[in-house]
Amino acid sequence: MGTSTGDTVTDGVAVPDWRKLEATELTPILSAALDAFYETGFHGTSVREIARRVGVTVPALYYHHENKEGLLIALLELSTSDVLSRAHAADADGGDDPVQRLSNVIEAIVLRMTLRARLAALEGESRYLSPDNRQRYRAVRKGVEQLVRSIVEEGTASGVFDVDDPAETTRALLGMCQSIPRWYHSEGTLTPEEVAAKYVDITLKTVGAPSRR
Amino acid sequence: MGTSTGDTVTDGVAVPDWRKLEATELTPILSAALDAFYETGFHGTSVREIARRVGVTVPALYYHHENKEGLLIALLELSTSDVLSRAHAADADGGDDPVQRLSNVIEAIVLRMTLRARLAALEGESRYLSPDNRQRYRAVRKGVEQLVRSIVEEGTASGVFDVDDPAETTRALLGMCQSIPRWYHSEGTLTPEEVAAKYVDITLKTVGAPSRR
């Protein structure tokens, strides 16, 4: 799937290889917050507990983050911006071909869902955000949906895909990717690359495109 | 989709109409626990808060349920048993036709995801169960997966479906259904029946079956 072996150059701007996920670059505080939110949920975690995990005082933590919701929104925005930029790089790497573009974008999303399962699972906590923050967060997340939808629509318009309802099909495709953190475990039998390849195949079936293999 | 207008008789046993979802029959305690878990998560909810919502004392609550986890497992088991029995009834109602069987089962699952969004969303809290309870719960949930998978496998074997990997395709189909509570709101523009019809169409595309319409 795809031909990229290194960095991609799009419109003269070098974008990092969307297939490579380095170790998450989280600050110690955000890393501790992520672990705590994952283990006991947003409402089940106290700022005191996060400070304890990272070995700082509560005032020191408040120096960096306004409150507990500030930590959640920081993690969610970091996560969503990351997937959005990777998805755009993967799309650009697919050139003009809707099949390759959609394959790349789904591959990028699934790689992130498997390699960043803990961060991806945090998405479920977004319903606890205050209305303002929830709206801001959803606007960023909407970017991924709009990208996938535009590819599905263009592929359908050009007759490469056979889709009745591009908007709902997009939501279904993203939904199946979003559910991956519920069952994927890094100790399992499938590598992230194998899961990605399977979901690309299933995606191409869903949009009525011929499989690449 | 389907021809059932009332109860279905399978092997001489009458099963209730799988398309009809009556008001949830939850006890006041379970109903209050569901609301609290939805609003603040399992770890963010205290037994005291649930007792307060339902207007009973904490000891009275403990008379009915061993502890907070007992409330979560009761809700999850009730929810999963309900979807399992509906899915089996929907399957039976499809006769020998894999297309109709799969259409019915997906319709049953999506109707539940939309009409019981709050209960369905609770699934995400299952990762907080203790290992024993989690294993027991997953065994029941596995029943739905096995049913869908068996239909996908039979349809593929008989050449009605075109699926490379029935197990993964099943997981993807259930994943897209499980994601519905994340975006579905009863105040939205789509009725549960409309969402179900769309997801049946998308499912049939995904398994490479001709659409019914």
Short mmCIF file of N, CA and C in Angstrom, two decimals, chain B residues 19 50 54 68 145 147 167:
data_model
loop_
_atom_site.label_atom_id
_atom_site.label_comp_id
_atom_site.label_asym_id
_atom_site.label_seq_id
_atom_site.Cartn_x
_atom_site.Cartn_y
_atom_site.Cartn_z
N ARG B 19 -37.79 -5.68 16.81
CA ARG B 19 -37.72 -4.27 16.40
C ARG B 19 -38.32 -3.33 17.45
N ILE B 50 -25.21 7.76 44.08
CA ILE B 50 -26.30 6.97 43.47
C ILE B 50 -27.47 6.87 44.45
N VAL B 54 -31.41 8.30 43.96
CA VAL B 54 -32.61 7.47 43.97
C VAL B 54 -33.43 7.70 45.25
N LYS B 68 -20.31 -0.93 44.16
CA LYS B 68 -20.44 -0.12 42.96
C LYS B 68 -20.21 -0.96 41.70
N GLU B 145 -20.78 -11.22 18.70
CA GLU B 145 -19.72 -11.31 17.69
C GLU B 145 -19.78 -12.67 16.97
N LEU B 147 -22.35 -14.61 16.57
CA LEU B 147 -23.53 -14.68 15.70
C LEU B 147 -23.26 -13.98 14.37
N ALA B 167 -13.58 -12.76 10.28
CA ALA B 167 -13.42 -12.37 11.69
C ALA B 167 -13.19 -10.87 11.81
#
